[in-house]
Coordinates of C-alpha atoms in Angstrom, one line a residue:
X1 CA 8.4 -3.1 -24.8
X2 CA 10.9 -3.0 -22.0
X3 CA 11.1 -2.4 -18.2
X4 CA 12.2 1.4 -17.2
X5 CA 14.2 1.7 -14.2
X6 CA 12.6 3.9 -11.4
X7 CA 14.8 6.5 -11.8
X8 CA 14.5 7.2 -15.5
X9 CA 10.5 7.1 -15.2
X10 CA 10.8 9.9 -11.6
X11 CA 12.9 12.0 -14.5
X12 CA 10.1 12.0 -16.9
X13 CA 7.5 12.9 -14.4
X14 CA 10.0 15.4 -12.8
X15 CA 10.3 16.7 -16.6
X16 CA 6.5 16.6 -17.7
X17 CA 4.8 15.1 -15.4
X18 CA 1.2 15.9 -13.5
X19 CA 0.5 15.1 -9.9
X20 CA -3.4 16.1 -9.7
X21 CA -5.9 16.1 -7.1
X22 CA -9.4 17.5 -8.5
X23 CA -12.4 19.4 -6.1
X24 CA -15.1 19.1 -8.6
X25 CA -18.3 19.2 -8.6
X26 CA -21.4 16.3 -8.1
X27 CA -24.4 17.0 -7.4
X28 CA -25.0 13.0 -6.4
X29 CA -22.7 13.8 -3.6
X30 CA -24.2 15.4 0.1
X31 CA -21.4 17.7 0.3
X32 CA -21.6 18.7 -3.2
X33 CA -18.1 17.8 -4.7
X34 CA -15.5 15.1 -4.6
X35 CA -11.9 15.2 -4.3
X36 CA -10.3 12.5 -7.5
X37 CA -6.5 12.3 -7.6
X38 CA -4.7 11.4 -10.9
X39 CA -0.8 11.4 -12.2
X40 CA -0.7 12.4 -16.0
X41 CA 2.4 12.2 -18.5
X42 CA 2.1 13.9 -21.5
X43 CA 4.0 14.0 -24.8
X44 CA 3.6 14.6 -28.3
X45 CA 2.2 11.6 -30.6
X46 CA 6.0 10.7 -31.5
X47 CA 7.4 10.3 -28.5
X48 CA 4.2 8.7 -26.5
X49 CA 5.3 5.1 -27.6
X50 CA 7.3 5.4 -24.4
X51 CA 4.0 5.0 -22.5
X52 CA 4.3 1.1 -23.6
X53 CA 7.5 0.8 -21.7
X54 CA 5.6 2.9 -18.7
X55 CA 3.0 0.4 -19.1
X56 CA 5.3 -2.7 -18.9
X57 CA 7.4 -1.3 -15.8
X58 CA 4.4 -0.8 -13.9
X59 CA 2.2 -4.2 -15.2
X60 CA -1.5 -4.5 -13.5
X61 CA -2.4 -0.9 -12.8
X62 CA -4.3 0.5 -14.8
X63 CA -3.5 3.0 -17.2
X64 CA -5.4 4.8 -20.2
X65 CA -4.5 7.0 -23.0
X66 CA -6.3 10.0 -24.0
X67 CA -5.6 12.3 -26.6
X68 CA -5.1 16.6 -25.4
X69 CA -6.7 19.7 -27.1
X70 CA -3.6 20.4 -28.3
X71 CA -3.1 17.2 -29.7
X72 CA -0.7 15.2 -27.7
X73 CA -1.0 11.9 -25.8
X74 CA -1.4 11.6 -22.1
X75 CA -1.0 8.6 -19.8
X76 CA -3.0 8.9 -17.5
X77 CA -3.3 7.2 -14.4
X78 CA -6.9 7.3 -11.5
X79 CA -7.8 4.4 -10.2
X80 CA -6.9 5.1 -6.7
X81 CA -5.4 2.3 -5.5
X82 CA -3.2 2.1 -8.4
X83 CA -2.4 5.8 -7.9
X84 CA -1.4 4.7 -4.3
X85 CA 1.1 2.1 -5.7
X86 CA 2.2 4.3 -8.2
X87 CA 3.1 6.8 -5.8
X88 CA 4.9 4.8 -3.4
X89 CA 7.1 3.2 -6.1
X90 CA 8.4 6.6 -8.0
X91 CA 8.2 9.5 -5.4
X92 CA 11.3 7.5 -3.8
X93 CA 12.9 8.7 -6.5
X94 CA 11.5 11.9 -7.4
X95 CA 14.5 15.2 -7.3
X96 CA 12.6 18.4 -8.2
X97 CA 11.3 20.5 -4.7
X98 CA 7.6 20.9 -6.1
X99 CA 6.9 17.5 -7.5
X100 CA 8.2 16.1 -4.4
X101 CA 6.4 18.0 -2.1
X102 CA 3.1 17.1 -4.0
X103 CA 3.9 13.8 -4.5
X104 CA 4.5 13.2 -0.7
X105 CA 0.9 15.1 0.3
X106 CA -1.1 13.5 -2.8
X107 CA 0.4 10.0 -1.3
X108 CA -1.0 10.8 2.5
X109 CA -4.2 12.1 0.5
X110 CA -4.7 8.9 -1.5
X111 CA -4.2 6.7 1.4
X112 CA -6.8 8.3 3.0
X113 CA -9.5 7.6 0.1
X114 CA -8.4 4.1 -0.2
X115 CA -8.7 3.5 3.4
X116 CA -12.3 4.4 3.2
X117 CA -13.2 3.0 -0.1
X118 CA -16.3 4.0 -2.6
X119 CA -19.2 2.0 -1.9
X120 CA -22.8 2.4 -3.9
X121 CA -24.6 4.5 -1.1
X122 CA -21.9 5.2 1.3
X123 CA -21.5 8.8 1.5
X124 CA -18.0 10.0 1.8
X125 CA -18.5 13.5 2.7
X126 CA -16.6 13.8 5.7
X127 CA -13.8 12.1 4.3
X128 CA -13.8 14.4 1.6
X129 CA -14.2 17.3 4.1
X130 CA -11.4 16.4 6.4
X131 CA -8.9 16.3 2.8
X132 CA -9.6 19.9 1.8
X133 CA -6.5 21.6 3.8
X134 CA -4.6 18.8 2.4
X135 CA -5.7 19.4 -1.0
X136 CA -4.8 23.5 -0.2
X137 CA -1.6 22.8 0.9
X138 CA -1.0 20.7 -2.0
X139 CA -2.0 23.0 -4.4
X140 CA 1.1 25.7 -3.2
X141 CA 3.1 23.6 -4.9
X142 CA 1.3 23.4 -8.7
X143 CA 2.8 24.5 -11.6
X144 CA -0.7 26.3 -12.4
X145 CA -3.7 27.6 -9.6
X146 CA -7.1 26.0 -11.2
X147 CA -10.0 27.6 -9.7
X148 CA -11.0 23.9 -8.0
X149 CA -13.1 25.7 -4.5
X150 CA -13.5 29.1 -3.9
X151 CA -12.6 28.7 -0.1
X152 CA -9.0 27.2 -1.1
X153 CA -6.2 29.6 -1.9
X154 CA -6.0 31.4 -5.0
X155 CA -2.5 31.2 -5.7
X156 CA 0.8 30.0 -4.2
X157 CA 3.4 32.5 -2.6
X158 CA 6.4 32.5 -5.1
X159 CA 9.0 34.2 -2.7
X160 CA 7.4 32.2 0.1
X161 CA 7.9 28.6 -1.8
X162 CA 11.7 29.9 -3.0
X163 CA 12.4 30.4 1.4
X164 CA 11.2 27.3 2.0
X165 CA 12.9 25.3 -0.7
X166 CA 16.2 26.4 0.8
X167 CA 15.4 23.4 3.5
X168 CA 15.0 20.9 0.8
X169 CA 18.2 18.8 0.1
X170 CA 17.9 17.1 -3.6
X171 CA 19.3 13.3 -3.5
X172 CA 22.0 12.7 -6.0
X173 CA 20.7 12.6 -9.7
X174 CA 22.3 9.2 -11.6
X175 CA 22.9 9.1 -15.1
X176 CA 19.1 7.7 -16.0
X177 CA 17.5 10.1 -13.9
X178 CA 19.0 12.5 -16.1
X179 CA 18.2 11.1 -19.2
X180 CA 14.7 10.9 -17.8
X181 CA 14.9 14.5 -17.0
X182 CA 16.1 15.9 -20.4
X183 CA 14.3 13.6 -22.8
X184 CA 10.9 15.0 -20.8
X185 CA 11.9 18.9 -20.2
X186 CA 16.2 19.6 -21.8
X187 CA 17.2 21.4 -24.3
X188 CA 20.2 20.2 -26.6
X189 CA 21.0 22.4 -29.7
X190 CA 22.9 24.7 -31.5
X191 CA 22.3 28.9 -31.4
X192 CA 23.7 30.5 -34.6
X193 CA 25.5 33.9 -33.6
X194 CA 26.1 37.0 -35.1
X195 CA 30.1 37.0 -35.8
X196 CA 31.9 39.3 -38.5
X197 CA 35.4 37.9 -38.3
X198 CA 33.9 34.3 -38.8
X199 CA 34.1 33.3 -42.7
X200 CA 29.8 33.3 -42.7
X201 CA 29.9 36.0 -40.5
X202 CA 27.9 34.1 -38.1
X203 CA 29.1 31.3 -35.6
X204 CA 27.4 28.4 -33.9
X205 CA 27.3 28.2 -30.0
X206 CA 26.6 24.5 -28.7
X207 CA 24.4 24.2 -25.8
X208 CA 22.8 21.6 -23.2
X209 CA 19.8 24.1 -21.3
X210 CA 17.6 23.4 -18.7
X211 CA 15.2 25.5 -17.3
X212 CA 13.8 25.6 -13.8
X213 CA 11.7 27.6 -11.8
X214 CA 13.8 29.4 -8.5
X215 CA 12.3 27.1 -6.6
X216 CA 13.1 24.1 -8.1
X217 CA 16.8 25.2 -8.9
X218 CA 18.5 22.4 -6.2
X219 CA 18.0 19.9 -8.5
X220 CA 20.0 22.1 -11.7
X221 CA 22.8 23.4 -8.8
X222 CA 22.8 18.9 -7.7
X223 CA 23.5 18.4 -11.9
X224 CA 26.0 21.0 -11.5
X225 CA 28.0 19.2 -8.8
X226 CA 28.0 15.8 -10.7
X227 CA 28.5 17.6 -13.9
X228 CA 31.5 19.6 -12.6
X229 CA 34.4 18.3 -15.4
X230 CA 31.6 20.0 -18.2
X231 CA 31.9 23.2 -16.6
X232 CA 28.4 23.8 -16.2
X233 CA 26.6 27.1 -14.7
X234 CA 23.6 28.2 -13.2
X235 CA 21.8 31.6 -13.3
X236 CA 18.9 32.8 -11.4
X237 CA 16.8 35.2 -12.7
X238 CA 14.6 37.0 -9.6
X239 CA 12.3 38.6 -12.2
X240 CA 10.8 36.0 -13.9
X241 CA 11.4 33.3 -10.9
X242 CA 13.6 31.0 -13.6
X243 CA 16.9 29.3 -12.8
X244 CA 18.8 28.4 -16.1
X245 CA 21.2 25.4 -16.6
X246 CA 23.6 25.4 -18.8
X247 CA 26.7 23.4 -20.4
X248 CA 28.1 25.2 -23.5
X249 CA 31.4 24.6 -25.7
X250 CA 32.3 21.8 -27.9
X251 CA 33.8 19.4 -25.7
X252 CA 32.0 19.9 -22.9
X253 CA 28.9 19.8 -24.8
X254 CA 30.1 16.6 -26.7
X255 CA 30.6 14.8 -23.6
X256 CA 27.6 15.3 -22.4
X257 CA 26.0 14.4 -25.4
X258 CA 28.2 11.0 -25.2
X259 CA 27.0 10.6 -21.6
X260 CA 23.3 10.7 -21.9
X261 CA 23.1 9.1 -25.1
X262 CA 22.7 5.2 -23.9
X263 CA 20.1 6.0 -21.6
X264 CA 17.9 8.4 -23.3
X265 CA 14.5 7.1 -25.0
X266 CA 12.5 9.3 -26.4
X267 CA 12.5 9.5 -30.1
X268 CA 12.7 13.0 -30.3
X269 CA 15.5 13.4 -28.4
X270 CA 17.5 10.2 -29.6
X271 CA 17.1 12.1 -33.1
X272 CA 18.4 15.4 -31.7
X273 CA 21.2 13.6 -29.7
X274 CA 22.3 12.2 -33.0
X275 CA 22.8 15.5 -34.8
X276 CA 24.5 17.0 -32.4
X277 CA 26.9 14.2 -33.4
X278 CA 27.0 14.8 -36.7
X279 CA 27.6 18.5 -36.1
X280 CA 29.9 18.3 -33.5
X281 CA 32.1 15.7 -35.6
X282 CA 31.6 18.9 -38.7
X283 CA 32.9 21.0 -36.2
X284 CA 35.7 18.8 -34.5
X285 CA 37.0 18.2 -38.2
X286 CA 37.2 22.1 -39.1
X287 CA 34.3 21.1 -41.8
X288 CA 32.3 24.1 -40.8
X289 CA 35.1 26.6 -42.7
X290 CA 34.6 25.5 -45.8
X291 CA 31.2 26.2 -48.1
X292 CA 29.8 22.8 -48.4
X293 CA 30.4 22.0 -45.1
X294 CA 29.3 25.2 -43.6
X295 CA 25.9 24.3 -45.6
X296 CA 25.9 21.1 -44.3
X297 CA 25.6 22.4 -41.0
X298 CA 22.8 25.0 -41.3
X299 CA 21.0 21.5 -42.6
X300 CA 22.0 19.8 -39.1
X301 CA 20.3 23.5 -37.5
X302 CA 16.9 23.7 -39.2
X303 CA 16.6 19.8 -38.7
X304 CA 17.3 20.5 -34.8
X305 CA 15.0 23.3 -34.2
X306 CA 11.9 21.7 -36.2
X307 CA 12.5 19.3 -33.6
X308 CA 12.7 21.4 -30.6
X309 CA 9.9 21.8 -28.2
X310 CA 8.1 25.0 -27.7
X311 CA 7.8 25.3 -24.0

């Protein structure tokens, strides 16, 4: 196990990370509900020996496992005061629009709850009903609208968050942040296209992708500032409120691949970063034209997308 610096564990939870704060129901309770807040990573079985490391960085709160519907491992984190120390140690360093707004009102929300902690028999009600606009304005920013109190708003205001993002200036991402970042959400690969004057009459196009909702694009247009030398572009698509990232040719592709690689973690991704190596070096060396080599890298292709995530 090893310590994970703050910046690499923000890109994880900026990637696939949860910043929850439930309105459920209990009946044990006067006003009839209580208001729990949690932060939740989740990956699939490979890649969740990373939570050890999360673990170590963050030694005395108290984290559990538990095991999703769809099969992967979440880290999950409730015990309110540890949330509360959680918070104020990654949220510091946290780049995308939406996480940080929820971050920042889940931390004002928490402190609140541990100000006034549980006690057998002390009814916490009011404290419960004075955190419900927080909770509403909080929930504008989710990546999904649960149905947690009917007299809470049903959904957030796409156009209305993509106005108010324009405000938000994204700190500078550094090199682990990145790697934090694409090990949790990036795409590295190779698309095969359709070519007739190519030998195989089909070509490979390298590309680095990331994928961002409009809202969220200052961080992707921030990676394209410090990523400038790879050339890379963004693309906003009004339709289906996505921003796209993306660095594409050999060499540009190739250094980034050289860049991330000493700071990424994940096993999935450390497998995925190293072939792309072995398929760029096909590629650098001209392998690609002949048969065996050509075969060689439709190998490297298949291997790469049973790896890649379906989002």
């Amino acid at each position: 196990m090893v310590g994970l610096s703050l910046d690499y564990v923000a890109g994880l939870y900026d990637g696939d990370g949860s910043f929850l704060v439930s309105v459920s129901r209990h009946p044990s309770v006067p006003i009839g509900y209580e208001i729990r807040p949690a932060v939740v990573l989740s990956f699939a079985e490979r890649d969740s020996v990373i939570f050890d490391d999360v673990i170590n960085t963050f030694q005395g709160l108290a984290f559990r496992l538990k095991k999703t519907n769809v099969g992967n491992i979440s880290l999950v984190l409730s015990k309110e005061e540890d949330v509360l120390a959680f918070l104020r140690k990654v949220r510091p360093h946290l780049r995308i629009f939406t996480n940080v707004r929820r971050a920042t009102i889940m931390e004002e929300i928490v402190e609140k709850l541990v100000s006034t902690p549980y006690r057998k028999g002390h009814d916490r009600s009011a404290l419960y009903a004075s955190l419900l606009d927080l909770v509403a304005e909080m929930r504008k920013y989710s990546k999904k609208t649960p149905n947690i109190k009917k007299n809470l708003p049903a959904k957030k205001d796409v156009e209305q968050l993509i106005e108010e993002s324009k405000s938000y200036t994204c700190k500078e991402p550094t090199i682990e942040y990145l790697a934090g970042l694409f090990d949790a959400e990036g795409y590295v690969g190779i698309y095969v296209q359709r070519s007739p004057r190519s030998r195989f009459r089909r070509y490979p196009r390298f590309v680095v992708n990331l994928n961002l909702a409009i809202y969220d694009a200052s961080i992707l247009y921030a990676l394209r500032e410090k990523l400038a030398d790879l050339k890379p572009q963004v693309k906003l698509r009004r339709e289906n409120n996505t921003a796209y990232f993306q660095i594409s040719g050999l060499g540009n592709v190739k250094a980034f691949v050289d860049l991330i690689r000493p700071y990424s973690r994940l096993p999935t991704m450390r497998e995925k970063l190293k072939l792309m190596d072995e398929a760029l070096a096909l590629m650098l060396d001209k392998e690609h034209y002949r048969e065996e080599g050509w075969r060689k890298l439709m190998t490297i292709i298949e291997k790469l997308r049973s790896l890649s995530k379906r989002r």
